[in-house]
Every structure is written in C-alpha cells, then in structure tokens.
Short mmCIF file of C-alpha atoms and ligand atoms in Angstrom, two decimals:
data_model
loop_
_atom_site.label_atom_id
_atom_site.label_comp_id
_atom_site.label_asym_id
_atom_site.label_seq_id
_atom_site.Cartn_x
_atom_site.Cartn_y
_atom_site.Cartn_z
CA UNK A 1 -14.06 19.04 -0.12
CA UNK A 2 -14.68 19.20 -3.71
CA UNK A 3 -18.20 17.87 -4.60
CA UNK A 4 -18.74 14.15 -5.15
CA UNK A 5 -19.79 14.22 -9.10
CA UNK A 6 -15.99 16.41 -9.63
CA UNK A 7 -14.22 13.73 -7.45
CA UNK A 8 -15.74 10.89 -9.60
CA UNK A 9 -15.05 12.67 -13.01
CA UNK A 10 -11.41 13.56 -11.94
CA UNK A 11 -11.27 9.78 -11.17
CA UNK A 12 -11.97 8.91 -14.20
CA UNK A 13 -9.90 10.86 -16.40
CA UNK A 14 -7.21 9.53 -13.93
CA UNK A 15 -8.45 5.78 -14.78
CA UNK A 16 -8.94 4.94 -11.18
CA UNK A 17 -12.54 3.10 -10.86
CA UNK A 18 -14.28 4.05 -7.79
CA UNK A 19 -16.67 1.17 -6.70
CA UNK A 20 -19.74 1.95 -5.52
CA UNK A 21 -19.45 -0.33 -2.52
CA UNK A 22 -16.34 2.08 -1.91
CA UNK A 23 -19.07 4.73 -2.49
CA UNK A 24 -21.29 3.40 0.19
CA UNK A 25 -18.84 4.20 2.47
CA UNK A 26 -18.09 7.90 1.41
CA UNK A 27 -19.73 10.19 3.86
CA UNK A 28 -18.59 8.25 6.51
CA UNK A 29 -15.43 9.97 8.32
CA UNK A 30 -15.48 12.03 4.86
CA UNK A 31 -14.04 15.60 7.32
CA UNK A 32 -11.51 13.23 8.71
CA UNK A 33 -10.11 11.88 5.39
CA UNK A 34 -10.06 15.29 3.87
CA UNK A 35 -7.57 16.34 6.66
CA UNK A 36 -5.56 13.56 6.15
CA UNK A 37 -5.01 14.17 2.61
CA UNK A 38 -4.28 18.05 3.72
CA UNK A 39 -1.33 16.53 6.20
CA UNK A 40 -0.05 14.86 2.89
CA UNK A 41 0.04 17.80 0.44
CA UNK A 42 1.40 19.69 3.48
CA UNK A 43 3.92 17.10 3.76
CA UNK A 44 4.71 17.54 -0.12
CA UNK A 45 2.75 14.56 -1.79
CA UNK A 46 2.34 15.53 -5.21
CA UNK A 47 0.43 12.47 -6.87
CA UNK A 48 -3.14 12.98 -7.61
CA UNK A 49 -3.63 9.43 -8.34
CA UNK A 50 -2.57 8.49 -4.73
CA UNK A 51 -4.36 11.66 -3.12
CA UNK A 52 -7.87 10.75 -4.85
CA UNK A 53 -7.23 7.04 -4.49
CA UNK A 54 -6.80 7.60 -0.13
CA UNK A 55 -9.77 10.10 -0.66
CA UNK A 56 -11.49 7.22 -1.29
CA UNK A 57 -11.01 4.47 0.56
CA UNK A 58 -12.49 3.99 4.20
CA UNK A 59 -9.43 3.62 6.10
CA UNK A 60 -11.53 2.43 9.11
CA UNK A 61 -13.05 -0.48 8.18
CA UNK A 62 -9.69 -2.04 8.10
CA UNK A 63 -8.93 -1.13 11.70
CA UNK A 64 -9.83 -2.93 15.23
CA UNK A 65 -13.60 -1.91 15.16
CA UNK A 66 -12.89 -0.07 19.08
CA UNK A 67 -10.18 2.31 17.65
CA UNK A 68 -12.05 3.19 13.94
CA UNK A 69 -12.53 6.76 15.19
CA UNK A 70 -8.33 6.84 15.26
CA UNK A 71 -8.40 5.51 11.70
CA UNK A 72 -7.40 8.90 10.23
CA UNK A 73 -4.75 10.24 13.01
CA UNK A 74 -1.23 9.75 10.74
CA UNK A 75 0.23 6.91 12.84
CA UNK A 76 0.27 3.02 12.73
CA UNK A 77 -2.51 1.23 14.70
CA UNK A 78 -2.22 -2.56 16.21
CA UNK A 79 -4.51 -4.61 13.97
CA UNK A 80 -4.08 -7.79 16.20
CA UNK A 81 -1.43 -10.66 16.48
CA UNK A 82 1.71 -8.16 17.32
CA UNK A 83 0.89 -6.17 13.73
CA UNK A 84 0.01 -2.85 12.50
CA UNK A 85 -1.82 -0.83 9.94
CA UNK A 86 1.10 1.27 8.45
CA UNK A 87 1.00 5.25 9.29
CA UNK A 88 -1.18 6.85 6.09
CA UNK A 89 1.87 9.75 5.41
CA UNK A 90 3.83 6.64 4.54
CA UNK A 91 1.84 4.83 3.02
CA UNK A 92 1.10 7.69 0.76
CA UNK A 93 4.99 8.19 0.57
CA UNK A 94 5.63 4.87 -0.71
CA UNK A 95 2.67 4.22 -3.08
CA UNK A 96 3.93 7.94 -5.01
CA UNK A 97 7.34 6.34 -5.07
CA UNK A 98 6.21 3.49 -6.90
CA UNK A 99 5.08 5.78 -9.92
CA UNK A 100 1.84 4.03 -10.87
CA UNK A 101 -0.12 4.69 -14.28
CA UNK A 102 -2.63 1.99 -13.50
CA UNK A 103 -1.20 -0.68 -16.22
CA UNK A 104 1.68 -2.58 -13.54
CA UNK A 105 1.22 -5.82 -11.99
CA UNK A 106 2.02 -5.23 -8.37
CA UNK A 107 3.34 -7.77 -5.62
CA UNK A 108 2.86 -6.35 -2.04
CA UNK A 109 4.89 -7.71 0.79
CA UNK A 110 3.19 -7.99 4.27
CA UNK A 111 -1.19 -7.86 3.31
CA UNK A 112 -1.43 -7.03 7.01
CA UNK A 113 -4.66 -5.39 7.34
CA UNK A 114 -5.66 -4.76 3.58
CA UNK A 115 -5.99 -1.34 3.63
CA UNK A 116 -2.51 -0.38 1.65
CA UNK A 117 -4.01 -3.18 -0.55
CA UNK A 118 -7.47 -1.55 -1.45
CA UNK A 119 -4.93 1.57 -2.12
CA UNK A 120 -2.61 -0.61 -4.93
CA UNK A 121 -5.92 -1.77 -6.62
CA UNK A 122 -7.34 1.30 -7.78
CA UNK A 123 -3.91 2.34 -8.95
CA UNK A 124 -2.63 -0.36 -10.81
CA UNK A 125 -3.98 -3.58 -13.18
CA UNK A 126 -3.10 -6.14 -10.76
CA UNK A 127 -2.01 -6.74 -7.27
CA UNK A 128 -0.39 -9.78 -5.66
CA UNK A 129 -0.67 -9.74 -1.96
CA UNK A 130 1.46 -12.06 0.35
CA UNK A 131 1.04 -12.44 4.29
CA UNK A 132 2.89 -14.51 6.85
CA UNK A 133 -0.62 -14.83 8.93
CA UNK A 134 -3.14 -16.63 7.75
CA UNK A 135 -6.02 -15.15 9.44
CA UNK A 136 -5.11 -11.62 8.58
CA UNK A 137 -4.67 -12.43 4.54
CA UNK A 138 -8.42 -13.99 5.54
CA UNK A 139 -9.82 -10.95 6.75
CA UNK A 140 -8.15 -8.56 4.37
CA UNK A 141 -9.63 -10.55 1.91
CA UNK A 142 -12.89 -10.45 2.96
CA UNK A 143 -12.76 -6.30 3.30
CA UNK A 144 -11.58 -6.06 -0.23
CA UNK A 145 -14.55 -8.18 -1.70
CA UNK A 146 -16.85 -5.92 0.59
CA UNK A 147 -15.05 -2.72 -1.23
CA UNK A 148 -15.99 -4.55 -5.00
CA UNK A 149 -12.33 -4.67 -5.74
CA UNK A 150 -11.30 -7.92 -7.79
CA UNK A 151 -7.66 -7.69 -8.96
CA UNK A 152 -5.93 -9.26 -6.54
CA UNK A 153 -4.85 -12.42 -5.56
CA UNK A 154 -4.12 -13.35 -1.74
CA UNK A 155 -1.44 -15.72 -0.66
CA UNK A 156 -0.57 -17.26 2.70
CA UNK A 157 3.44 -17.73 3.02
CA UNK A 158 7.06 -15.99 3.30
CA UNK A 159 6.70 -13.00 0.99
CA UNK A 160 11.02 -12.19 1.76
CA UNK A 161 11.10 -15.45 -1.17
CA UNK A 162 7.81 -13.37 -3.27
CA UNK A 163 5.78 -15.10 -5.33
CA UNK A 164 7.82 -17.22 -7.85
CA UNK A 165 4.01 -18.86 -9.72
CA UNK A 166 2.72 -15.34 -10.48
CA UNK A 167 5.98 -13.57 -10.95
CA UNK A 168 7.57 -10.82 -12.77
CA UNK A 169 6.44 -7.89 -11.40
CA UNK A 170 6.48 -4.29 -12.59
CA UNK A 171 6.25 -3.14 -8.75
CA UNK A 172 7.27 -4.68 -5.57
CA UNK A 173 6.18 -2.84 -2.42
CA UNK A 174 7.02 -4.61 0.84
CA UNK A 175 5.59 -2.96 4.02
CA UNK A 176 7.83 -4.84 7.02
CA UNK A 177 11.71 -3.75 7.60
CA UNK A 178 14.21 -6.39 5.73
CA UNK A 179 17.92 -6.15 6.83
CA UNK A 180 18.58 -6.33 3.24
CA UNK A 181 16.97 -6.97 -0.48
CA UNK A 182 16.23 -10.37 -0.50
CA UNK A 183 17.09 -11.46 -4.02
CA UNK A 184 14.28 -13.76 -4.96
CA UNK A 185 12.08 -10.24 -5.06
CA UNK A 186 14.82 -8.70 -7.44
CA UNK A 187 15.25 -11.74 -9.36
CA UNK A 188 11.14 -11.25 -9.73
CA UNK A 189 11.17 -7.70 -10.43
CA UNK A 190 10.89 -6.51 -14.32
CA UNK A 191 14.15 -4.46 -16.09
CA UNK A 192 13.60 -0.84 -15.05
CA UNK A 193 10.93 -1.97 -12.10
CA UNK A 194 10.69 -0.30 -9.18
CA UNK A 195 10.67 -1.14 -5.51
CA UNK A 196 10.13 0.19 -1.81
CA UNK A 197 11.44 -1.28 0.98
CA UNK A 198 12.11 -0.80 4.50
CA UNK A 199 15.87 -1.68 5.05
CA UNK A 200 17.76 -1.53 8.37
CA UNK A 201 17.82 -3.03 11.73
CA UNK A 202 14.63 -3.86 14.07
CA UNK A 203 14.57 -0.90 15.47
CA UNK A 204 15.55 1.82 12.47
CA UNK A 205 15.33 1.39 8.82
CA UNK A 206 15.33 4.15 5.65
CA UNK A 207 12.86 3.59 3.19
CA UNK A 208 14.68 2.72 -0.05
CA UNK A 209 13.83 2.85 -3.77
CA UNK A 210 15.48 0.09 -5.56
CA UNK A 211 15.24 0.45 -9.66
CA UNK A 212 16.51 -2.89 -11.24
CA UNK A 213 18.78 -1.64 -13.91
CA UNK A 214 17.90 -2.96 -17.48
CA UNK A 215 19.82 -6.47 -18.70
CA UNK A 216 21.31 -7.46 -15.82
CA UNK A 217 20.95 -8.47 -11.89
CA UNK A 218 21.91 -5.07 -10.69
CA UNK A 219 19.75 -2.44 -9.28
CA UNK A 220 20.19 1.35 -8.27
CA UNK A 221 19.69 2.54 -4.77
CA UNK A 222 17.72 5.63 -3.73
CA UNK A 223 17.29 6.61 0.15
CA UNK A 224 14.05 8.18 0.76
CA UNK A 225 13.70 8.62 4.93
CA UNK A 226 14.07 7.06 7.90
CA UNK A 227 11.25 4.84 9.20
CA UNK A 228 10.08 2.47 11.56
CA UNK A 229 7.75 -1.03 10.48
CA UNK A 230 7.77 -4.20 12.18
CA UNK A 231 10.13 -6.95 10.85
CA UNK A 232 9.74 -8.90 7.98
CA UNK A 233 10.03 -12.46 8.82
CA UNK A 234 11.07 -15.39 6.94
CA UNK A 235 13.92 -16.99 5.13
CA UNK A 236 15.24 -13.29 3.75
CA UNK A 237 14.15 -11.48 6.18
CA UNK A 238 15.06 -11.47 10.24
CA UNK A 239 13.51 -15.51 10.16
N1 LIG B 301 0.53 -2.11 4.72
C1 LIG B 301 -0.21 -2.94 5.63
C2 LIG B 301 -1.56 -2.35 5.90
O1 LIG B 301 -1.99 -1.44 5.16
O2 LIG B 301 -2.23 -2.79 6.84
C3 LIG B 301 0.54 -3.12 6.92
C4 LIG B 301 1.61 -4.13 6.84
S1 LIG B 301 2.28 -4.50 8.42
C5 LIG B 301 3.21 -3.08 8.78
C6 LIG B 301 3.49 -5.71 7.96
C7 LIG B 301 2.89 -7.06 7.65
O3 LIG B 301 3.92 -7.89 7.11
C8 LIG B 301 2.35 -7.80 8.87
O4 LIG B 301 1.01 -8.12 8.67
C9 LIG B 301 3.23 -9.05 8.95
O5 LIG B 301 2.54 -10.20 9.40
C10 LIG B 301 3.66 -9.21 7.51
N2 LIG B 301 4.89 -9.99 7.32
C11 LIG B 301 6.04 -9.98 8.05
N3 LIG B 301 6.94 -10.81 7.52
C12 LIG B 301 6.36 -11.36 6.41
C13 LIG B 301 6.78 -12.29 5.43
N4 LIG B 301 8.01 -12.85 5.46
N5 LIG B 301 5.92 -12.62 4.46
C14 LIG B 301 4.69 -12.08 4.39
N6 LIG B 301 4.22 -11.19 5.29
C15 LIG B 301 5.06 -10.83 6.29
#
C-alpha cells in the first residue's frame, strides 16, 4: 500500500475529496481493501478514479454487522429484506463504464445498501439515489452522513419511472436486472449520456452500456458481460 499522505495527494489531483470521517475509517480492513483493488487491476480495471475512490471507502460498514469480516471477498452479500450489496468487481466494472470526471449529475437505480452510493459521490458533482424500500434508503442514508458525504439526495419510490423532479441526468446507473430500458430513464438521460444496466431475464442478464445518441430518442447499445442482480421491480421493471 502506498503511504497515506501519496494516496491523499493523488486524490486530489484526481478531484476526488476524501472526508476525514472516511479517513477515520482507513486502517480498518486497510490489507483487505488493498487485495480487493489487486483482484480489480488483475481483472483489467484501468480507472484510477474508481481504484482510489474503493481504496477508500469502508465497504463494511454497509454490510450486516455479523458478516463485515466478508465485506471484501468479491461477491454480493444479503443486506436484509431479500437484497444484496452488489459484488465489488462489478461494481467497479460499472462505475469505470460510466466514465466519470467528477462534474455529472448522477441518478442511481436501486440505493440498496449505500455503499455503490458513497462510491458515485466522490466521483461525480451530484448523485440522485432511488430505492423501492424505505428502510434501506433510511439506513443508507444515515451511513453516508456518517462518511461526511453531502451530494446526494435520497428518494423512496419506483426508480424503473427515475426521478422526473430532479431530472436530466448525465449518468444513470441502475444496479437491479430490468427486462428492458424503461424509457422514462432514457427520456431523463442527457444527449450523449451514458448508462449501465442489467438487462435480461430473472435469472441471467448482460450488463449493457446504453449511450443516448445526440437530438433524438435513440440510443446505442454496448454489451459488456453477463451478470446476475436481483430484479428491478416496479412499473418498468418485472412489477
Ligand atoms: N448497489 C447497491 C449497493 O451497493 O448496495 C446494491 C443494489 S441491490 C443489488 C438492488 C436494489 O434495487 C435493492 O435494494 C432493491 O430493493 C432495489 N430496487 C429494486 N427495484 C427497484 C425499483 N423499481 N426502484 C428502486 N429500487 C429498486
């Protein structure tokens, strides 16, 4: 591990802004985050943005307090009411996808438990979160005021419509499988914006890029692997 004062200098000549509330947290599970960032670059993620940005942030307080010691192994983890934390490789996959330079107004899809959240935050200027449960947008919340992060806004509801109020969006990430694109969230996507989403059955999907194509309701299509997340409800969605 590189030391501390390079990490926060290299942070800030990549305009992320480490808290120091995230700081608190740093030597905790610090040999266990390195070697999930080592799976990553083994894995071929290239973005140093997204590799210092998951240096960073304590994947394990956003996990079932019993199972924080499994917060680094690279798979998803039940966070309660039938949901999970997403598997880090692809969460690292996805947020690289979505090509941040820290100036994009983000919508994410599915706040489940935060962490993928805490990620967007230091990458971008503002994140929209939307969850279907209640009491998991609650406690996500709550973890990303502990972390001193305070760009983004929580709402409770069917995130396969988006978020009409706060819309357009320069980046649309939406962490449950969709059969399809719902259109509200290309209808509420910026010309040239990208998005990742699951798309497939319940059992299968391939994680897609969708780039809405300038003037106009299309969008180009780019297949990125094969994946597995739990369904996205709602009225787009599975219902
Ligand atoms: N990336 C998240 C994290 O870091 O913890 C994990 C997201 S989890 C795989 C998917 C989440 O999407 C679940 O919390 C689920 O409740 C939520 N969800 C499913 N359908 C939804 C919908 N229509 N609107 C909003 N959230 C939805």
């Amino acid at each position: 591990m590189q030391r501390l004062e390079d990490l926060l200098k290299k942070a800030q000549e990549l305009k992320i802004t480490i808290t120091k509330e995230i700081l608190n947290h740093f030597e905790e599970y610090k040999y266990e985050r390195e070697k999930m960032i080592e799976l990553f670059v083994s894995r071929g993620i290239k973005d140093q943005r997204v590799i210092l940005a998951m240096l960073f942030v304590p994947r394990h307080i956003f996990v079932p307090r019993n199972i924080q010691h499994l917060a680094y192994e690279d798979k998803p983890l039940p966070i309660g009411f039938g949901q999970t934390i997403s598997q880090p490789y692809i969460i690292a996959l996805m947020t690289e996808n979505l090509e941040l330079k820290g100036e994009e107004r983000v919508l994410e899809v599915g706040t489940g438990s935060g962490y993928h959240t805490a990620i967007l935050s230091l990458l971008s200027k503002e994140v929209v979160t939307i969850e279907f449960i209640s009491s998991l947008s609650d406690s996500a919340k709550e973890k990303i005021s502990l972390l001193g992060l305070n760009n983004v806004s929580f709402v409770v509801g069917d995130g396969s419509c988006g978020v009409e109020f706060l819309a357009p969006y320069d980046r649309i990430c939406v962490s449950a499988a969709s059969p399809s694109v719902p259109e509200p969230l290309i209808h509420q996507l910026k010309d040239n914006g990208i998005m990742l989403i699951p798309i497939g059955d319940e059992e299968e999907q391939i994680l897609s890029k969708i780039i809405k194509v300038e003037n106009g309701k299309g969008y180009e299509k780019q297949e990125i692997c094969p994946c597995k997340f739990v369904k996205l409800k709602g009225k787009y969605g599975f219902g």
